Amino acid sequence: LKGCFGQLSWTHVVDFRCRGAAALPLQDMAHVLRLPWTSSERPALEFLDFLPTVFDFLRHAAVLRGIVLFVDGYAKVSDRNGSLKGRAMRHGGLAIGAVLALVAESYHLDIY
């Protein structure tokens, strides 16, 4: 990972990973948004609640002409009864969901 992070001078990082994820090899990063998930499942409704905060953070990056890095990971997914039944089911892709929401929102904004 260290080589990937060193290729560009990121000014802003949005971390979609769960609490307890490995630390990112970032030095002197002034603008990092870590989403405060309440569980390792990263529920969809909670993700939707975070979108306004993510959009505000991205607006800040745009004002500063920053370069944003989206970091995602996997989350454990339980069945409807709340158990994993001995197997680890995982899902990811919340960063791309945020990008799609941002693109969809941009079609609703006026450009001045």
mmCIF file of N, CA and C in Angstrom:
data_model
loop_
_atom_site.group_PDB
_atom_site.id
_atom_site.type_symbol
_atom_site.label_atom_id
_atom_site.label_comp_id
_atom_site.label_asym_id
_atom_site.label_seq_id
_atom_site.Cartn_x
_atom_site.Cartn_y
_atom_site.Cartn_z
ATOM 1 N N LEU A 1 0.811 -1.217 0.000
ATOM 2 C CA LEU A 1 0.000 0.000 0.000
ATOM 3 C C LEU A 1 0.843 1.264 0.000
ATOM 4 N N LYS A 2 1.976 1.203 0.680
ATOM 5 C CA LYS A 2 2.775 2.404 0.821
ATOM 6 C C LYS A 2 3.180 2.979 -0.533
ATOM 7 N N GLY A 3 3.521 2.114 -1.495
ATOM 8 C CA GLY A 3 3.893 2.581 -2.820
ATOM 9 C C GLY A 3 2.753 3.264 -3.550
ATOM 10 N N CYS A 4 1.541 2.741 -3.392
ATOM 11 C CA CYS A 4 0.364 3.344 -4.038
ATOM 12 C C CYS A 4 0.078 4.731 -3.489
ATOM 13 N N PHE A 5 0.213 4.901 -2.182
ATOM 14 C CA PHE A 5 -0.093 6.192 -1.574
ATOM 15 C C PHE A 5 0.959 7.236 -1.927
ATOM 16 N N GLY A 6 2.184 6.806 -2.166
ATOM 17 C CA GLY A 6 3.251 7.742 -2.452
ATOM 18 C C GLY A 6 3.268 8.243 -3.880
ATOM 19 N N GLN A 7 2.449 7.692 -4.768
ATOM 20 C CA GLN A 7 2.485 8.080 -6.171
ATOM 21 C C GLN A 7 1.919 9.474 -6.418
ATOM 22 N N LEU A 8 0.966 9.886 -5.649
ATOM 23 C CA LEU A 8 0.370 11.211 -5.789
ATOM 24 C C LEU A 8 0.399 11.920 -4.442
ATOM 25 N N SER A 9 0.315 13.219 -4.489
ATOM 26 C CA SER A 9 0.272 13.978 -3.232
ATOM 27 C C SER A 9 -1.193 14.238 -2.887
ATOM 28 N N TRP A 10 -1.808 13.279 -2.224
ATOM 29 C CA TRP A 10 -3.214 13.392 -1.825
ATOM 30 C C TRP A 10 -3.343 14.511 -0.806
ATOM 31 N N THR A 11 -4.361 15.323 -0.953
ATOM 32 C CA THR A 11 -4.621 16.369 0.028
ATOM 33 C C THR A 11 -5.771 16.003 0.952
ATOM 34 N N HIS A 12 -6.669 15.124 0.476
ATOM 35 C CA HIS A 12 -7.848 14.730 1.237
ATOM 36 C C HIS A 12 -8.050 13.222 1.099
ATOM 37 N N VAL A 13 -8.477 12.601 2.197
ATOM 38 C CA VAL A 13 -8.752 11.161 2.185
ATOM 39 C C VAL A 13 -10.114 10.921 2.816
ATOM 40 N N VAL A 14 -10.962 10.142 2.125
ATOM 41 C CA VAL A 14 -12.233 9.689 2.689
ATOM 42 C C VAL A 14 -12.068 8.193 2.953
ATOM 43 N N ASP A 15 -12.132 7.812 4.215
ATOM 44 C CA ASP A 15 -11.915 6.423 4.629
ATOM 45 C C ASP A 15 -13.260 5.783 4.950
ATOM 46 N N PHE A 16 -13.695 4.871 4.075
ATOM 47 C CA PHE A 16 -14.977 4.184 4.237
ATOM 48 C C PHE A 16 -14.855 2.899 5.046
ATOM 49 N N ARG A 17 -13.659 2.560 5.497
ATOM 50 C CA ARG A 17 -13.451 1.291 6.194
ATOM 51 C C ARG A 17 -14.018 1.332 7.613
ATOM 52 N N CYS A 18 -14.209 0.148 8.173
ATOM 53 C CA CYS A 18 -14.725 0.023 9.543
ATOM 54 C C CYS A 18 -13.680 0.457 10.550
ATOM 55 N N ARG A 19 -14.155 0.735 11.740
ATOM 56 C CA ARG A 19 -13.236 1.009 12.845
ATOM 57 C C ARG A 19 -12.344 -0.202 13.062
ATOM 58 N N GLY A 20 -11.122 0.056 13.457
ATOM 59 C CA GLY A 20 -10.199 -1.037 13.711
ATOM 60 C C GLY A 20 -9.440 -1.483 12.477
ATOM 61 N N ALA A 21 -9.690 -0.858 11.330
ATOM 62 C CA ALA A 21 -8.951 -1.200 10.109
ATOM 63 C C ALA A 21 -7.506 -0.742 10.270
ATOM 64 N N ALA A 22 -6.623 -1.365 9.514
ATOM 65 C CA ALA A 22 -5.202 -1.019 9.576
ATOM 66 C C ALA A 22 -5.003 0.465 9.281
ATOM 67 N N ALA A 23 -4.038 1.043 9.938
ATOM 68 C CA ALA A 23 -3.737 2.459 9.723
ATOM 69 C C ALA A 23 -3.230 2.673 8.301
ATOM 70 N N LEU A 24 -3.607 3.788 7.731
ATOM 71 C CA LEU A 24 -3.149 4.127 6.385
ATOM 72 C C LEU A 24 -1.748 4.719 6.462
ATOM 73 N N PRO A 25 -0.880 4.382 5.528
ATOM 74 C CA PRO A 25 0.491 4.919 5.552
ATOM 75 C C PRO A 25 0.541 6.342 4.988
ATOM 76 N N LEU A 26 -0.127 7.244 5.666
ATOM 77 C CA LEU A 26 -0.183 8.636 5.227
ATOM 78 C C LEU A 26 0.563 9.499 6.233
ATOM 79 N N GLN A 27 1.387 10.371 5.737
ATOM 80 C CA GLN A 27 2.129 11.274 6.608
ATOM 81 C C GLN A 27 1.668 12.697 6.371
ATOM 82 N N ASP A 28 1.506 13.427 7.430
ATOM 83 C CA ASP A 28 1.148 14.847 7.353
ATOM 84 C C ASP A 28 -0.122 15.093 6.543
ATOM 85 N N MET A 29 -1.093 14.224 6.690
ATOM 86 C CA MET A 29 -2.359 14.388 5.983
ATOM 87 C C MET A 29 -3.266 15.258 6.845
ATOM 88 N N ALA A 30 -3.544 16.452 6.358
ATOM 89 C CA ALA A 30 -4.326 17.407 7.144
ATOM 90 C C ALA A 30 -5.816 17.134 7.090
ATOM 91 N N HIS A 31 -6.297 16.559 5.989
ATOM 92 C CA HIS A 31 -7.737 16.416 5.797
ATOM 93 C C HIS A 31 -8.097 14.949 5.576
ATOM 94 N N VAL A 32 -8.563 14.310 6.643
ATOM 95 C CA VAL A 32 -8.974 12.903 6.573
ATOM 96 C C VAL A 32 -10.374 12.800 7.163
ATOM 97 N N LEU A 33 -11.286 12.193 6.416
ATOM 98 C CA LEU A 33 -12.639 11.931 6.914
ATOM 99 C C LEU A 33 -12.776 10.429 7.106
ATOM 100 N N ARG A 34 -12.883 10.016 8.365
ATOM 101 C CA ARG A 34 -13.132 8.609 8.690
ATOM 102 C C ARG A 34 -14.586 8.505 9.131
ATOM 103 N N LEU A 35 -15.336 7.692 8.427
ATOM 104 C CA LEU A 35 -16.755 7.572 8.757
ATOM 105 C C LEU A 35 -16.938 6.787 10.041
ATOM 106 N N PRO A 36 -17.748 7.300 10.966
ATOM 107 C CA PRO A 36 -17.914 6.682 12.295
ATOM 108 C C PRO A 36 -18.977 5.576 12.307
ATOM 109 N N TRP A 37 -18.680 4.456 11.651
ATOM 110 C CA TRP A 37 -19.630 3.343 11.592
ATOM 111 C C TRP A 37 -19.952 2.841 12.991
ATOM 112 N N THR A 38 -21.200 2.457 13.204
ATOM 113 C CA THR A 38 -21.601 1.913 14.505
ATOM 114 C C THR A 38 -21.395 0.407 14.583
ATOM 115 N N SER A 39 -21.225 -0.255 13.421
ATOM 116 C CA SER A 39 -20.980 -1.695 13.427
ATOM 117 C C SER A 39 -20.090 -2.065 12.249
ATOM 118 N N SER A 40 -19.552 -3.268 12.289
ATOM 119 C CA SER A 40 -18.665 -3.720 11.214
ATOM 120 C C SER A 40 -19.439 -4.097 9.952
ATOM 121 N N GLU A 41 -20.762 -4.065 10.014
ATOM 122 C CA GLU A 41 -21.571 -4.397 8.839
ATOM 123 C C GLU A 41 -21.737 -3.217 7.890
ATOM 124 N N ARG A 42 -21.451 -2.009 8.333
ATOM 125 C CA ARG A 42 -21.622 -0.784 7.538
ATOM 126 C C ARG A 42 -22.990 -0.750 6.862
ATOM 127 N N PRO A 43 -24.059 -0.593 7.657
ATOM 128 C CA PRO A 43 -25.426 -0.638 7.114
ATOM 129 C C PRO A 43 -25.696 0.441 6.065
ATOM 130 N N ALA A 44 -26.560 0.096 5.115
ATOM 131 C CA ALA A 44 -26.885 0.998 4.007
ATOM 132 C C ALA A 44 -27.513 2.303 4.495
ATOM 133 N N LEU A 45 -28.410 2.232 5.463
ATOM 134 C CA LEU A 45 -29.047 3.452 5.959
ATOM 135 C C LEU A 45 -28.037 4.372 6.634
ATOM 136 N N GLU A 46 -27.083 3.789 7.308
ATOM 137 C CA GLU A 46 -26.032 4.594 7.932
ATOM 138 C C GLU A 46 -25.175 5.263 6.854
ATOM 139 N N PHE A 47 -24.885 4.524 5.794
ATOM 140 C CA PHE A 47 -24.136 5.085 4.656
ATOM 141 C C PHE A 47 -24.867 6.300 4.088
ATOM 142 N N LEU A 48 -26.176 6.186 3.908
ATOM 143 C CA LEU A 48 -26.953 7.309 3.389
ATOM 144 C C LEU A 48 -26.919 8.502 4.332
ATOM 145 N N ASP A 49 -26.906 8.243 5.633
ATOM 146 C CA ASP A 49 -26.809 9.330 6.609
ATOM 147 C C ASP A 49 -25.468 10.052 6.528
ATOM 148 N N PHE A 50 -24.406 9.339 6.115
ATOM 149 C CA PHE A 50 -23.073 9.933 6.020
ATOM 150 C C PHE A 50 -22.867 10.750 4.747
ATOM 151 N N LEU A 51 -23.698 10.549 3.725
ATOM 152 C CA LEU A 51 -23.470 11.212 2.441
ATOM 153 C C LEU A 51 -23.395 12.742 2.531
ATOM 154 N N PRO A 52 -24.250 13.425 3.292
ATOM 155 C CA PRO A 52 -24.097 14.884 3.379
ATOM 156 C C PRO A 52 -22.729 15.299 3.937
ATOM 157 N N THR A 53 -22.219 14.562 4.904
ATOM 158 C CA THR A 53 -20.905 14.855 5.462
ATOM 159 C C THR A 53 -19.815 14.626 4.418
ATOM 160 N N VAL A 54 -19.940 13.536 3.664
ATOM 161 C CA VAL A 54 -18.969 13.246 2.605
ATOM 162 C C VAL A 54 -19.020 14.343 1.547
ATOM 163 N N PHE A 55 -20.217 14.778 1.159
ATOM 164 C CA PHE A 55 -20.342 15.835 0.150
ATOM 165 C C PHE A 55 -19.724 17.145 0.648
ATOM 166 N N ASP A 56 -19.950 17.496 1.906
ATOM 167 C CA ASP A 56 -19.338 18.712 2.465
ATOM 168 C C ASP A 56 -17.813 18.616 2.430
ATOM 169 N N PHE A 57 -17.295 17.450 2.772
ATOM 170 C CA PHE A 57 -15.850 17.230 2.750
ATOM 171 C C PHE A 57 -15.307 17.384 1.325
ATOM 172 N N LEU A 58 -16.032 16.854 0.343
ATOM 173 C CA LEU A 58 -15.597 16.956 -1.049
ATOM 174 C C LEU A 58 -15.691 18.396 -1.565
ATOM 175 N N ARG A 59 -16.674 19.147 -1.084
ATOM 176 C CA ARG A 59 -16.756 20.568 -1.453
ATOM 177 C C ARG A 59 -15.530 21.312 -0.927
ATOM 178 N N HIS A 60 -15.152 20.996 0.301
ATOM 179 C CA HIS A 60 -13.955 21.597 0.896
ATOM 180 C C HIS A 60 -12.727 21.281 0.051
ATOM 181 N N ALA A 61 -12.607 20.027 -0.386
ATOM 182 C CA ALA A 61 -11.478 19.632 -1.232
ATOM 183 C C ALA A 61 -11.503 20.397 -2.557
ATOM 184 N N ALA A 62 -12.693 20.600 -3.117
ATOM 185 C CA ALA A 62 -12.800 21.311 -4.387
ATOM 186 C C ALA A 62 -12.383 22.775 -4.241
ATOM 187 N N VAL A 63 -12.790 23.397 -3.139
ATOM 188 C CA VAL A 63 -12.418 24.793 -2.900
ATOM 189 C C VAL A 63 -10.899 24.933 -2.814
ATOM 190 N N LEU A 64 -10.246 23.960 -2.188
ATOM 191 C CA LEU A 64 -8.790 23.992 -2.045
ATOM 192 C C LEU A 64 -8.058 23.403 -3.249
ATOM 193 N N ARG A 65 -8.830 22.984 -4.264
ATOM 194 C CA ARG A 65 -8.259 22.320 -5.443
ATOM 195 C C ARG A 65 -7.428 21.107 -5.031
ATOM 196 N N GLY A 66 -8.013 20.331 -4.135
ATOM 197 C CA GLY A 66 -7.317 19.169 -3.596
ATOM 198 C C GLY A 66 -7.460 17.925 -4.460
ATOM 199 N N ILE A 67 -6.664 16.929 -4.111
ATOM 200 C CA ILE A 67 -6.718 15.621 -4.749
ATOM 201 C C ILE A 67 -7.230 14.648 -3.695
ATOM 202 N N VAL A 68 -8.364 13.995 -3.985
ATOM 203 C CA VAL A 68 -9.057 13.170 -2.994
ATOM 204 C C VAL A 68 -8.811 11.692 -3.265
ATOM 205 N N LEU A 69 -8.542 10.963 -2.210
ATOM 206 C CA LEU A 69 -8.399 9.509 -2.268
ATOM 207 C C LEU A 69 -9.554 8.889 -1.498
ATOM 208 N N PHE A 70 -10.273 7.963 -2.129
ATOM 209 C CA PHE A 70 -11.327 7.204 -1.472
ATOM 210 C C PHE A 70 -10.736 5.846 -1.086
ATOM 211 N N VAL A 71 -10.818 5.483 0.181
ATOM 212 C CA VAL A 71 -10.306 4.200 0.658
ATOM 213 C C VAL A 71 -11.485 3.374 1.133
ATOM 214 N N ASP A 72 -11.596 2.155 0.604
ATOM 215 C CA ASP A 72 -12.704 1.276 0.964
ATOM 216 C C ASP A 72 -12.146 -0.051 1.429
ATOM 217 N N GLY A 73 -12.977 -0.825 2.043
ATOM 218 C CA GLY A 73 -12.603 -2.156 2.507
ATOM 219 C C GLY A 73 -13.811 -3.050 2.473
ATOM 220 N N TYR A 74 -13.729 -4.142 3.191
ATOM 221 C CA TYR A 74 -14.831 -5.080 3.261
ATOM 222 C C TYR A 74 -15.476 -5.005 4.627
ATOM 223 N N ALA A 75 -16.750 -5.356 4.665
ATOM 224 C CA ALA A 75 -17.489 -5.407 5.925
ATOM 225 C C ALA A 75 -18.099 -6.786 6.074
ATOM 226 N N LYS A 76 -18.253 -7.197 7.315
ATOM 227 C CA LYS A 76 -18.944 -8.459 7.574
ATOM 228 C C LYS A 76 -20.429 -8.263 7.352
ATOM 229 N N VAL A 77 -21.070 -9.249 6.754
ATOM 230 C CA VAL A 77 -22.505 -9.169 6.489
ATOM 231 C C VAL A 77 -23.178 -10.334 7.193
ATOM 232 N N SER A 78 -24.132 -10.033 8.059
ATOM 233 C CA SER A 78 -24.867 -11.094 8.737
ATOM 234 C C SER A 78 -26.157 -11.368 7.989
ATOM 235 N N ASP A 79 -26.762 -12.519 8.297
ATOM 236 C CA ASP A 79 -28.052 -12.814 7.680
ATOM 237 C C ASP A 79 -29.149 -12.082 8.428
ATOM 238 N N ARG A 80 -30.383 -12.343 8.097
ATOM 239 C CA ARG A 80 -31.497 -11.611 8.723
ATOM 240 C C ARG A 80 -31.620 -11.868 10.217
ATOM 241 N N ASN A 81 -31.085 -12.996 10.695
ATOM 242 C CA ASN A 81 -31.151 -13.307 12.121
ATOM 243 C C ASN A 81 -29.990 -12.708 12.892
ATOM 244 N N GLY A 82 -29.050 -12.051 12.177
ATOM 245 C CA GLY A 82 -27.935 -11.404 12.843
ATOM 246 C C GLY A 82 -26.743 -12.308 13.074
ATOM 247 N N SER A 83 -26.712 -13.471 12.466
ATOM 248 C CA SER A 83 -25.575 -14.360 12.662
ATOM 249 C C SER A 83 -24.847 -14.593 11.347
ATOM 250 N N LEU A 84 -23.608 -15.019 11.455
ATOM 251 C CA LEU A 84 -22.816 -15.327 10.276
ATOM 252 C C LEU A 84 -22.814 -16.816 9.968
ATOM 253 N N LYS A 85 -23.400 -17.625 10.843
ATOM 254 C CA LYS A 85 -23.524 -19.074 10.659
ATOM 255 C C LYS A 85 -22.185 -19.734 10.317
ATOM 256 N N GLY A 86 -21.141 -19.323 11.028
ATOM 257 C CA GLY A 86 -19.852 -19.960 10.872
ATOM 258 C C GLY A 86 -19.071 -19.573 9.632
ATOM 259 N N ARG A 87 -19.622 -18.756 8.765
ATOM 260 C CA ARG A 87 -18.853 -18.354 7.588
ATOM 261 C C ARG A 87 -18.808 -16.823 7.529
ATOM 262 N N ALA A 88 -17.730 -16.331 7.029
ATOM 263 C CA ALA A 88 -17.550 -14.886 6.940
ATOM 264 C C ALA A 88 -18.037 -14.401 5.582
ATOM 265 N N MET A 89 -19.170 -13.778 5.559
ATOM 266 C CA MET A 89 -19.676 -13.161 4.336
ATOM 267 C C MET A 89 -19.198 -11.712 4.355
ATOM 268 N N ARG A 90 -18.754 -11.209 3.198
ATOM 269 C CA ARG A 90 -18.219 -9.857 3.162
ATOM 270 C C ARG A 90 -18.762 -9.104 1.958
ATOM 271 N N HIS A 91 -18.838 -7.799 2.100
ATOM 272 C CA HIS A 91 -19.198 -6.939 0.967
ATOM 273 C C HIS A 91 -18.393 -5.661 1.057
ATOM 274 N N GLY A 92 -18.226 -5.002 -0.048
ATOM 275 C CA GLY A 92 -17.508 -3.737 -0.107
ATOM 276 C C GLY A 92 -18.210 -2.818 -1.083
ATOM 277 N N GLY A 93 -17.485 -1.892 -1.624
ATOM 278 C CA GLY A 93 -18.031 -1.047 -2.669
ATOM 279 C C GLY A 93 -18.750 0.197 -2.227
ATOM 280 N N LEU A 94 -18.561 0.652 -0.997
ATOM 281 C CA LEU A 94 -19.247 1.865 -0.564
ATOM 282 C C LEU A 94 -18.608 3.108 -1.151
ATOM 283 N N ALA A 95 -17.312 3.078 -1.425
ATOM 284 C CA ALA A 95 -16.663 4.235 -2.033
ATOM 285 C C ALA A 95 -17.229 4.484 -3.425
ATOM 286 N N ILE A 96 -17.405 3.437 -4.198
ATOM 287 C CA ILE A 96 -17.971 3.619 -5.540
ATOM 288 C C ILE A 96 -19.427 4.074 -5.445
ATOM 289 N N GLY A 97 -20.133 3.621 -4.412
ATOM 290 C CA GLY A 97 -21.500 4.107 -4.184
ATOM 291 C C GLY A 97 -21.514 5.605 -3.922
ATOM 292 N N ALA A 98 -20.537 6.094 -3.169
ATOM 293 C CA ALA A 98 -20.446 7.531 -2.904
ATOM 294 C C ALA A 98 -20.126 8.303 -4.179
ATOM 295 N N VAL A 99 -19.253 7.750 -5.008
ATOM 296 C CA VAL A 99 -18.926 8.400 -6.279
ATOM 297 C C VAL A 99 -20.172 8.478 -7.165
ATOM 298 N N LEU A 100 -20.931 7.401 -7.239
ATOM 299 C CA LEU A 100 -22.154 7.405 -8.040
ATOM 300 C C LEU A 100 -23.170 8.409 -7.498
ATOM 301 N N ALA A 101 -23.292 8.495 -6.184
ATOM 302 C CA ALA A 101 -24.207 9.480 -5.587
ATOM 303 C C ALA A 101 -23.749 10.894 -5.912
ATOM 304 N N LEU A 102 -22.450 11.127 -5.897
ATOM 305 C CA LEU A 102 -21.912 12.445 -6.223
ATOM 306 C C LEU A 102 -22.195 12.810 -7.675
ATOM 307 N N VAL A 103 -22.005 11.865 -8.582
ATOM 308 C CA VAL A 103 -22.289 12.120 -9.997
ATOM 309 C C VAL A 103 -23.775 12.402 -10.194
ATOM 310 N N ALA A 104 -24.623 11.606 -9.559
ATOM 311 C CA ALA A 104 -26.064 11.820 -9.674
ATOM 312 C C ALA A 104 -26.454 13.192 -9.121
ATOM 313 N N GLU A 105 -25.860 13.592 -8.021
ATOM 314 C CA GLU A 105 -26.154 14.889 -7.420
ATOM 315 C C GLU A 105 -25.687 16.020 -8.313
ATOM 316 N N SER A 106 -24.570 15.826 -9.022
ATOM 317 C CA SER A 106 -24.046 16.899 -9.871
ATOM 318 C C SER A 106 -25.004 17.256 -11.003
ATOM 319 N N TYR A 107 -25.842 16.314 -11.407
ATOM 320 C CA TYR A 107 -26.823 16.609 -12.440
ATOM 321 C C TYR A 107 -27.939 17.518 -11.923
ATOM 322 N N HIS A 108 -28.085 17.614 -10.613
ATOM 323 C CA HIS A 108 -29.119 18.462 -10.016
ATOM 324 C C HIS A 108 -28.608 19.848 -9.651
ATOM 325 N N LEU A 109 -27.294 20.060 -9.763
ATOM 326 C CA LEU A 109 -26.710 21.341 -9.362
ATOM 327 C C LEU A 109 -26.596 22.277 -10.552
ATOM 328 N N ASP A 110 -26.804 23.569 -10.296
ATOM 329 C CA ASP A 110 -26.581 24.576 -11.323
ATOM 330 C C ASP A 110 -25.099 24.916 -11.337
ATOM 331 N N ILE A 111 -24.564 25.144 -12.521
ATOM 332 C CA ILE A 111 -23.155 25.516 -12.647
ATOM 333 C C ILE A 111 -23.079 27.018 -12.912
ATOM 334 N N TYR A 112 -22.312 27.700 -12.098
ATOM 335 C CA TYR A 112 -22.168 29.153 -12.231
ATOM 336 C C TYR A 112 -20.753 29.477 -12.611
#
